CSV table of C-alpha atoms in Angstrom, one decimal:
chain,number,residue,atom,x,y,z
A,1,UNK,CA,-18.7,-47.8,-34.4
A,2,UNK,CA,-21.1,-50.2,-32.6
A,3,UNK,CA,-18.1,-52.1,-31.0
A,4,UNK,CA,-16.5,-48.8,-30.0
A,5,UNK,CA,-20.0,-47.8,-28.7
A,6,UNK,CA,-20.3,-51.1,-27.1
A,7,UNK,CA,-17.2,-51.1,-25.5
A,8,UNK,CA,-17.0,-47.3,-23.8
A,9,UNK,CA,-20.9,-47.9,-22.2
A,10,UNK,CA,-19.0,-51.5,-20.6
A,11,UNK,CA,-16.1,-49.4,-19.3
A,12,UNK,CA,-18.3,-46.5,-18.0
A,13,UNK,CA,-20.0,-49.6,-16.2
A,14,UNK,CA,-17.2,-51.0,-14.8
A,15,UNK,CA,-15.9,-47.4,-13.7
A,16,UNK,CA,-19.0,-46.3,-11.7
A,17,UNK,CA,-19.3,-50.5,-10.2
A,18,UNK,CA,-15.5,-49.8,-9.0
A,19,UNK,CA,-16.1,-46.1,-6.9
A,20,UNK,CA,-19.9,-47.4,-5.7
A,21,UNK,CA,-20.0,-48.7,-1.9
A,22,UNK,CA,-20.5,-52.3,-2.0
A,23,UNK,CA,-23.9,-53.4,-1.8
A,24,UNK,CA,-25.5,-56.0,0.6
A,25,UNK,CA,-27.3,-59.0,-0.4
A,26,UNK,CA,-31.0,-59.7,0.1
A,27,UNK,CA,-30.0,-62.4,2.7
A,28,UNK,CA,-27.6,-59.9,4.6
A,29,UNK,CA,-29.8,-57.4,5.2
A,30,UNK,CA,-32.7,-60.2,6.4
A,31,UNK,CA,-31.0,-61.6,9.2
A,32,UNK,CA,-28.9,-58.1,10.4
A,33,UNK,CA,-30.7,-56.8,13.6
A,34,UNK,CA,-33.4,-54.5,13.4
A,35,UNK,CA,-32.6,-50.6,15.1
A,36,UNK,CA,-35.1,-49.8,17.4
A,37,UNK,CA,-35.8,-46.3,18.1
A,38,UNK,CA,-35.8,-45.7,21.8
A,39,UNK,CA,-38.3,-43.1,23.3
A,40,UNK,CA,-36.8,-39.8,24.0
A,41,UNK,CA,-37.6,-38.9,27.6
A,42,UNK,CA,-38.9,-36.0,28.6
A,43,UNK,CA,-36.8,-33.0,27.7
A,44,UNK,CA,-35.3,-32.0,31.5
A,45,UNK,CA,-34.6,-28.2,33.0
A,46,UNK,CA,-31.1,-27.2,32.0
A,47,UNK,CA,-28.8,-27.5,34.0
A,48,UNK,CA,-26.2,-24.8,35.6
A,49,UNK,CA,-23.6,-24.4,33.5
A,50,UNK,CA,-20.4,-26.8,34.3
A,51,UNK,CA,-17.0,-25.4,33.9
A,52,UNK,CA,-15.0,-26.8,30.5
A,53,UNK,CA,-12.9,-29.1,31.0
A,54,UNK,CA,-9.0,-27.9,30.2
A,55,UNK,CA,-8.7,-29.3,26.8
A,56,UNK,CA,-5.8,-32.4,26.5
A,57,UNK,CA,-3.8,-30.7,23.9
A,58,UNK,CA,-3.6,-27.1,22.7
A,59,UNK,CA,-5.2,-26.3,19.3
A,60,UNK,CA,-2.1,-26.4,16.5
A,61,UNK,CA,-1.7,-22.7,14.6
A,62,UNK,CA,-2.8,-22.9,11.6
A,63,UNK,CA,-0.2,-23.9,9.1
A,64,UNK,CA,1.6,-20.6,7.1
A,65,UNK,CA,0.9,-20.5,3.3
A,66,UNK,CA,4.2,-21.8,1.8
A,67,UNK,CA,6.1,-18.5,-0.4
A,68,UNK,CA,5.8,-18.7,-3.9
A,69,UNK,CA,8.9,-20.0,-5.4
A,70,UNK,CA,10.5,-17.1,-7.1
A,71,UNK,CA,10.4,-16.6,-11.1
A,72,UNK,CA,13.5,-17.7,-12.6
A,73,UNK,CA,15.7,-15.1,-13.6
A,74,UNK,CA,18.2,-15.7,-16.4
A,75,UNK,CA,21.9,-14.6,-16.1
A,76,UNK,CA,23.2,-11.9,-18.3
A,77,UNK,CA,24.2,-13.5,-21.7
A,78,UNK,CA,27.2,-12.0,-24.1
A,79,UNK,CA,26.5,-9.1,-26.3
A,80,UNK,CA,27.8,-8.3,-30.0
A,81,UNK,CA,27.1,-4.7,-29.4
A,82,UNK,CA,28.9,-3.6,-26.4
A,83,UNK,CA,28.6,-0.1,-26.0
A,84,UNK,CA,25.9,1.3,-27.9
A,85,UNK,CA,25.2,5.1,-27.7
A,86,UNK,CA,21.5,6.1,-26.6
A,87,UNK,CA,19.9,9.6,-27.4
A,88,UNK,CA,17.4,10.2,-24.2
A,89,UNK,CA,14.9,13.0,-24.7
A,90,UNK,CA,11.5,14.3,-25.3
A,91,UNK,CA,9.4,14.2,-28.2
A,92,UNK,CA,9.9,17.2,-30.2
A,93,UNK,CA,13.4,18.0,-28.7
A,94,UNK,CA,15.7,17.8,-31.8
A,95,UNK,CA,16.4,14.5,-32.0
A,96,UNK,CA,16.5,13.7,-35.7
A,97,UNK,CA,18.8,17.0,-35.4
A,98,UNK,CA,21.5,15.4,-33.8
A,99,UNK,CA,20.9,11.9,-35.7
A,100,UNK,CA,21.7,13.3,-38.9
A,101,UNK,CA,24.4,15.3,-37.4
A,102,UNK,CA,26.4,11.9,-35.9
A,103,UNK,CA,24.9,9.8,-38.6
A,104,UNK,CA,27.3,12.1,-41.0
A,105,UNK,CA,30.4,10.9,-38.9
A,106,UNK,CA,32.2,8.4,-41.0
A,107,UNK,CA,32.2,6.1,-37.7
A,108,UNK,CA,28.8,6.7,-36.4
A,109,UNK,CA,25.6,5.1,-37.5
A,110,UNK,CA,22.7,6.8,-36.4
A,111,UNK,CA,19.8,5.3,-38.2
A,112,UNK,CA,16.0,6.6,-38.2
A,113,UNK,CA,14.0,5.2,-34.9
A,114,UNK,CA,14.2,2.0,-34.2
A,115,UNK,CA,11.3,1.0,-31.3
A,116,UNK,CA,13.0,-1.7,-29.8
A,117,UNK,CA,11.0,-1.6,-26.6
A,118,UNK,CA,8.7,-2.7,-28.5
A,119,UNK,CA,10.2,-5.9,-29.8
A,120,UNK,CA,8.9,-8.7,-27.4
A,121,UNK,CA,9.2,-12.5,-27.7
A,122,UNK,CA,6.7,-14.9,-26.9
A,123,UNK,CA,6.9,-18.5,-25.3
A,124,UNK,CA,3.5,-19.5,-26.5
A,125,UNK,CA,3.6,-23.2,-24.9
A,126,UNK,CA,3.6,-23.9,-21.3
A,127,UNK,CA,6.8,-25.9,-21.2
A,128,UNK,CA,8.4,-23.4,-23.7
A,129,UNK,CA,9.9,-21.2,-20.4
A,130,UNK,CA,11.3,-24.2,-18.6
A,131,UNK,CA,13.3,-25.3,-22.5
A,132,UNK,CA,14.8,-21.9,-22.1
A,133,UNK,CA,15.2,-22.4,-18.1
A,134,UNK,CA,17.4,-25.0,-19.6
A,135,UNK,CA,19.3,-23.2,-21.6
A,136,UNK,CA,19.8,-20.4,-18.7
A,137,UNK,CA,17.4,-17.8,-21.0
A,138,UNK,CA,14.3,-15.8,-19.8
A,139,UNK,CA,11.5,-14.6,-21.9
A,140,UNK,CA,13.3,-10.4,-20.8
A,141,UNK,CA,16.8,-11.8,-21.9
A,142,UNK,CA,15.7,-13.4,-24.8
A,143,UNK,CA,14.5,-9.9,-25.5
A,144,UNK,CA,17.9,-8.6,-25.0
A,145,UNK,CA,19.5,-10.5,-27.1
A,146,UNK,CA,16.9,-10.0,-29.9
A,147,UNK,CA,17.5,-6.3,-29.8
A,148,UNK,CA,21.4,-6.6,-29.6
A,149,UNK,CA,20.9,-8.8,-32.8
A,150,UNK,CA,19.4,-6.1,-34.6
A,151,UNK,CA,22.0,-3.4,-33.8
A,152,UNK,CA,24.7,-5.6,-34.7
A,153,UNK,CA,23.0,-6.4,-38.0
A,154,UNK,CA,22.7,-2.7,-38.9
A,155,UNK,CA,25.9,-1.9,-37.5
A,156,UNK,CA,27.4,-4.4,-40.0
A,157,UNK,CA,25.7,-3.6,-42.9
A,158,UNK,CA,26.8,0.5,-42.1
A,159,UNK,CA,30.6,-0.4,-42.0
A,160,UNK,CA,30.8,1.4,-39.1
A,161,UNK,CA,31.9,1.0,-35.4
A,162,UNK,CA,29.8,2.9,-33.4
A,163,UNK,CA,25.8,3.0,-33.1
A,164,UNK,CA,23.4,5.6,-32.3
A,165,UNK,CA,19.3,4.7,-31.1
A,166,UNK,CA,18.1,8.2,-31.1
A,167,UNK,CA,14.2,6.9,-30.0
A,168,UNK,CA,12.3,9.4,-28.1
A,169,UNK,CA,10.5,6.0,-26.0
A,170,UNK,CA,13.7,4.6,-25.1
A,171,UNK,CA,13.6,7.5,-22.5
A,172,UNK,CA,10.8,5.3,-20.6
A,173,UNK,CA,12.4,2.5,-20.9
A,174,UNK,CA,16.2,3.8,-19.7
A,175,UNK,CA,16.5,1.4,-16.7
A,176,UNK,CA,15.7,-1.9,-19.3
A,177,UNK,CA,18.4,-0.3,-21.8
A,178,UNK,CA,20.9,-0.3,-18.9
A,179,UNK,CA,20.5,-3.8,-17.9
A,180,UNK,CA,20.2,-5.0,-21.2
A,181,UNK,CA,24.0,-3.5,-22.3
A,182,UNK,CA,25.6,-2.1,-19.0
A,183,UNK,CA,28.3,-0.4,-21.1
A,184,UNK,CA,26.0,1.6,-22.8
A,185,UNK,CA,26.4,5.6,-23.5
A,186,UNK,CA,23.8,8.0,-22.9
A,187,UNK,CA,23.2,11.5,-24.5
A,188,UNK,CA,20.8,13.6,-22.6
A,189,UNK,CA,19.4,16.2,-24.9
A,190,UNK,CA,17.1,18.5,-23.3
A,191,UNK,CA,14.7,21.5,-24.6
A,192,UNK,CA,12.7,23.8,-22.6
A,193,UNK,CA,9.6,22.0,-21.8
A,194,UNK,CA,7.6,25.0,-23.2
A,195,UNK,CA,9.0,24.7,-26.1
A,196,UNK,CA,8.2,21.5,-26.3
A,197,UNK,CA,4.6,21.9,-25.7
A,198,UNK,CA,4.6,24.8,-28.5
A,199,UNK,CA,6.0,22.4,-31.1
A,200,UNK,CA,3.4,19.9,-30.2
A,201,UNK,CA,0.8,21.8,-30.4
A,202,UNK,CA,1.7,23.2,-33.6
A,203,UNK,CA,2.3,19.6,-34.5
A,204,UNK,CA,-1.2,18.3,-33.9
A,205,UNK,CA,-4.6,18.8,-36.0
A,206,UNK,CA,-6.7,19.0,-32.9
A,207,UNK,CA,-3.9,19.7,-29.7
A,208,UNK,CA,-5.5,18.9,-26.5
A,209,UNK,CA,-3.5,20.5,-24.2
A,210,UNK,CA,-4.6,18.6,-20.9
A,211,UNK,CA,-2.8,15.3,-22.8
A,212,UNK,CA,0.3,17.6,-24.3
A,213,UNK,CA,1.3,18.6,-20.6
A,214,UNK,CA,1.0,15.1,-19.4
A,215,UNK,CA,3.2,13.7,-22.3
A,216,UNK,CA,5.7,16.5,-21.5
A,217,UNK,CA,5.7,16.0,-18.1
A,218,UNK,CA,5.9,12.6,-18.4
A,219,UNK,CA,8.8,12.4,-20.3
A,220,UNK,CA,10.9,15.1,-18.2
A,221,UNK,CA,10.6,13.8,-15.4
A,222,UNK,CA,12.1,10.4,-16.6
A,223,UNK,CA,14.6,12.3,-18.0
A,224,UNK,CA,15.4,13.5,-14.7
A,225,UNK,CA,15.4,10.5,-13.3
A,226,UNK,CA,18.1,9.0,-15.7
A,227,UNK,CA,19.9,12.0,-15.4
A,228,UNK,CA,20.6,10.8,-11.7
A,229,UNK,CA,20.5,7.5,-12.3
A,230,UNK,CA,23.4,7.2,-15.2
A,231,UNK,CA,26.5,8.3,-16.2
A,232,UNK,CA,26.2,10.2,-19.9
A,233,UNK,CA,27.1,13.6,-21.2
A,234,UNK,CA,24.1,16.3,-21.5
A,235,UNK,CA,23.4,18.3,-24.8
A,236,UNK,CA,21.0,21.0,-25.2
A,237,UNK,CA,18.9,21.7,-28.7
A,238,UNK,CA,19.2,25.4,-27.9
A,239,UNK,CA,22.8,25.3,-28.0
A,240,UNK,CA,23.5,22.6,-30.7
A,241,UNK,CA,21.5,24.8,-33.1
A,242,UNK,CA,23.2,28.1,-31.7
A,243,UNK,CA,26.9,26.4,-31.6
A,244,UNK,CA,26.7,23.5,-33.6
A,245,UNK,CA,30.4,23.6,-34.1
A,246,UNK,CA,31.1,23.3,-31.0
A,247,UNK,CA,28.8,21.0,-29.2
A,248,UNK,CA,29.1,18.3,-31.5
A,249,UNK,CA,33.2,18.5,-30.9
A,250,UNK,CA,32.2,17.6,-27.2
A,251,UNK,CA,30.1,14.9,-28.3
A,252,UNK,CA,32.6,13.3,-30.2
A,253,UNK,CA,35.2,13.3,-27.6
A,254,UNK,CA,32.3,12.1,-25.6
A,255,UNK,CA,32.2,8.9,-27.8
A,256,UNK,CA,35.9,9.0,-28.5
A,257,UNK,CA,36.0,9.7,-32.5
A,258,UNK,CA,37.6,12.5,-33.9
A,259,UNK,CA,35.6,15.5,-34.9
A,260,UNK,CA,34.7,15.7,-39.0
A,261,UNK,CA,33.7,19.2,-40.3
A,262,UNK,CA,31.2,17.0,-42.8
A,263,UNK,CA,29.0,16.4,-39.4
A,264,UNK,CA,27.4,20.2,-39.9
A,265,UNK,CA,26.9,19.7,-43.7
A,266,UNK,CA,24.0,17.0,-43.4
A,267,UNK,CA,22.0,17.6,-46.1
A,268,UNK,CA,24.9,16.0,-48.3
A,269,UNK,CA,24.6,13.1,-46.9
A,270,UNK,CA,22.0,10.3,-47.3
A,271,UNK,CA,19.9,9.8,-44.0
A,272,UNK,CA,17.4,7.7,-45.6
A,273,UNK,CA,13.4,8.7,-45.9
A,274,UNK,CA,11.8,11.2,-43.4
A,275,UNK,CA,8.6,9.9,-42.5
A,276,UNK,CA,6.6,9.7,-39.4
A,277,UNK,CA,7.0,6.9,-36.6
A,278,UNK,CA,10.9,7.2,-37.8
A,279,UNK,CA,11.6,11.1,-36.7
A,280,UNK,CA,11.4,14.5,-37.4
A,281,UNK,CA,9.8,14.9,-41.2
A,282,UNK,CA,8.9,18.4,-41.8
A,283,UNK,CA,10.0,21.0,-43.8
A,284,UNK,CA,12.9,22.1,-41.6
A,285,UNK,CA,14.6,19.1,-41.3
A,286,UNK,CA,14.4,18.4,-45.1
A,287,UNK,CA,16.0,21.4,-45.8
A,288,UNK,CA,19.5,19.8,-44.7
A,289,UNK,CA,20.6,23.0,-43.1
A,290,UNK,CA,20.9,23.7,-39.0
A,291,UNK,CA,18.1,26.1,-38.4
A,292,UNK,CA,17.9,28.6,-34.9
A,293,UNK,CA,15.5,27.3,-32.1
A,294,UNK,CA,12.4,29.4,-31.6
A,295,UNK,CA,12.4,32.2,-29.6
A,296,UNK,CA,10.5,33.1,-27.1
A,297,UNK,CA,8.7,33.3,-23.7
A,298,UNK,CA,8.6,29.9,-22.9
A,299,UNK,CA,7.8,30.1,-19.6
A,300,UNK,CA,4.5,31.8,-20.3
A,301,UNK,CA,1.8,29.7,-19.3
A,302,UNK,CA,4.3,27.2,-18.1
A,303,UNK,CA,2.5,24.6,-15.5
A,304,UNK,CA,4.2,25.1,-12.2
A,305,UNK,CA,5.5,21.4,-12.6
A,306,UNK,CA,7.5,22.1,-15.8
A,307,UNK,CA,8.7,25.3,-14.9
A,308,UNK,CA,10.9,24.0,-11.9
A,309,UNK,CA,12.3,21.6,-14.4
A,310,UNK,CA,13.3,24.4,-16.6
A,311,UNK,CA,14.6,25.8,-13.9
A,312,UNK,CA,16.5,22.9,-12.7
A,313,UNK,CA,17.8,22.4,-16.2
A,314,UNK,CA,19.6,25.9,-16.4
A,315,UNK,CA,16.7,27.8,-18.4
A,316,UNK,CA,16.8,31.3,-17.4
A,317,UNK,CA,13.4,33.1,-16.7
């Protein structure tokens, strides 16, 4: 340790000797000339201004900031899922109703909610991106193919040939779904936004109703916005509960499959556990049967917001 200590003062020496301006020996500086200070003379009027001279060369501009280089953005990679089917809708819109319903297709897996917007990956060292770079991968299509995995995976373990993502959030997220498998299917299923607000309310130990409407709101008009912004086939709860029979036939020839009779008989099948953060899990949807939609005046109290949407979705008043 003394050598070590020995040696790091002699280098810090050496260092600080090396950036110092050289120094002038005693003799040097002895027989260098002495400045003399001359006498100032007495500070004169000021005199009229002169005209500038015109300057020899114009001032040069400034030099522009150079524009950031652009992030890297990774070219669209294979899938092993092709053309998955996604459910777009609100919360409290029937959902789990129509997974259990496709999920008792012999070709359909529809399995509980899956989240996968909120899969991420992580390059947690600096040079992790530009490995990736080299492999033409991005941190959002690394992403992609992370959540294409997991489809696959349950669509092998299913038997099946056709998967069904029936998560309320992916409605947020419709644009990234897109790019992610641009031969996806969409189902739009819609509800009357007050219903929607009803069943949340009656949902919730302590509703506020300020946040209920922004939710709502929030999620129709995305929904409206996919609507014009993809190709997909539109269901309604109000309907599938009223005609069950017949709306699910449309669906089917929707997504090419032949219509099964077992769809409407859920409750015989197994659609694993109902819990919550995974669907629908109350009474009603235990019960295995399809059940009427609530009735009522569901524009009453409607904000004026929601009630065009209603309108615009074919809700009569």
């Amino acid at each position: 340790m003394t050598t070590v200590s020995k040696g790091l003062k002699r280098r810090g020496r050496l260092i600080r000797e090396a950036f110092s301006p050289p120094r002038r020996s005693p003799a040097a500086a002895a027989s260098a000339p002495r400045q003399v200070k001359e006498p100032q003379p007495a500070q004169a009027a000021p005199k009229p201004a002169q005209p500038a001279a015109p300057a020899a060369k114009a001032a040069k501009p400034a030099k522009a900031a150079k524009p950031e280089k652009p992030a890297y953005v990774a070219p669209h990679a294979g899938r092993l899922v092709d053309s998955p089917v996604f459910v777009l809708s609100s919360v409290r819109s029937g959902s789990t109703l129509l997974r259990v319903l496709l999920n008792s297709h012999s070709r359909i897996r529809a399995p509980h909610e899956m989240h996968l917007r909120t899969l991420h990956v992580n390059l947690t060292r600096p040079f992790t991106a530009e490995a990736m770079k080299g492999l033409e991968l991005d941190r959002p299509e690394l992403e992609h193919l992370l959540w294409d995995r997991v489809l696959h995976v349950e669509l092998e373990r299913s038997g099946k040939d056709i998967i069904v993502d029936k998560t309320p959030a992916n409605t947020l997220v419709w644009r990234r779904l897109h790019e992610c498998w641009p031969n996806a299917r969409f189902l739009f299923l819609l509800r009357h936004p007050g219903a929607v607000m009803t069943s949340l309310v009656n949902r919730r130990t302590d509703p506020d109703l300020e946040a209920i409407h922004a939710e709502v709101l929030r999620y129709a008009e995305t929904l409206e916005e996919a609507q014009a912004g993809l190709d997909g086939h539109v269901v309604t709860y109000e309907r599938l509960t009223a005609d069950p029979d017949k709306t699910t036939r449309e669906i089917c020839d929707y997504l090419g499959v032949e219509w099964e009779e077992g769809m409407l008989e859920y409750g015989q099948k197994d659609h694993g556990a109902f819990r919550p953060h995974m669907g629908d899990w109350s009474e009603k949807i235990k019960s295995g049967k399809i059940q009427p939609a609530r009735e009522g005046n569901h524009y009453e109290g409607l904000s004026p917001q929601l009630t065009r949407i209603a309108e615009a979705w074919g809700y009569p008043r």
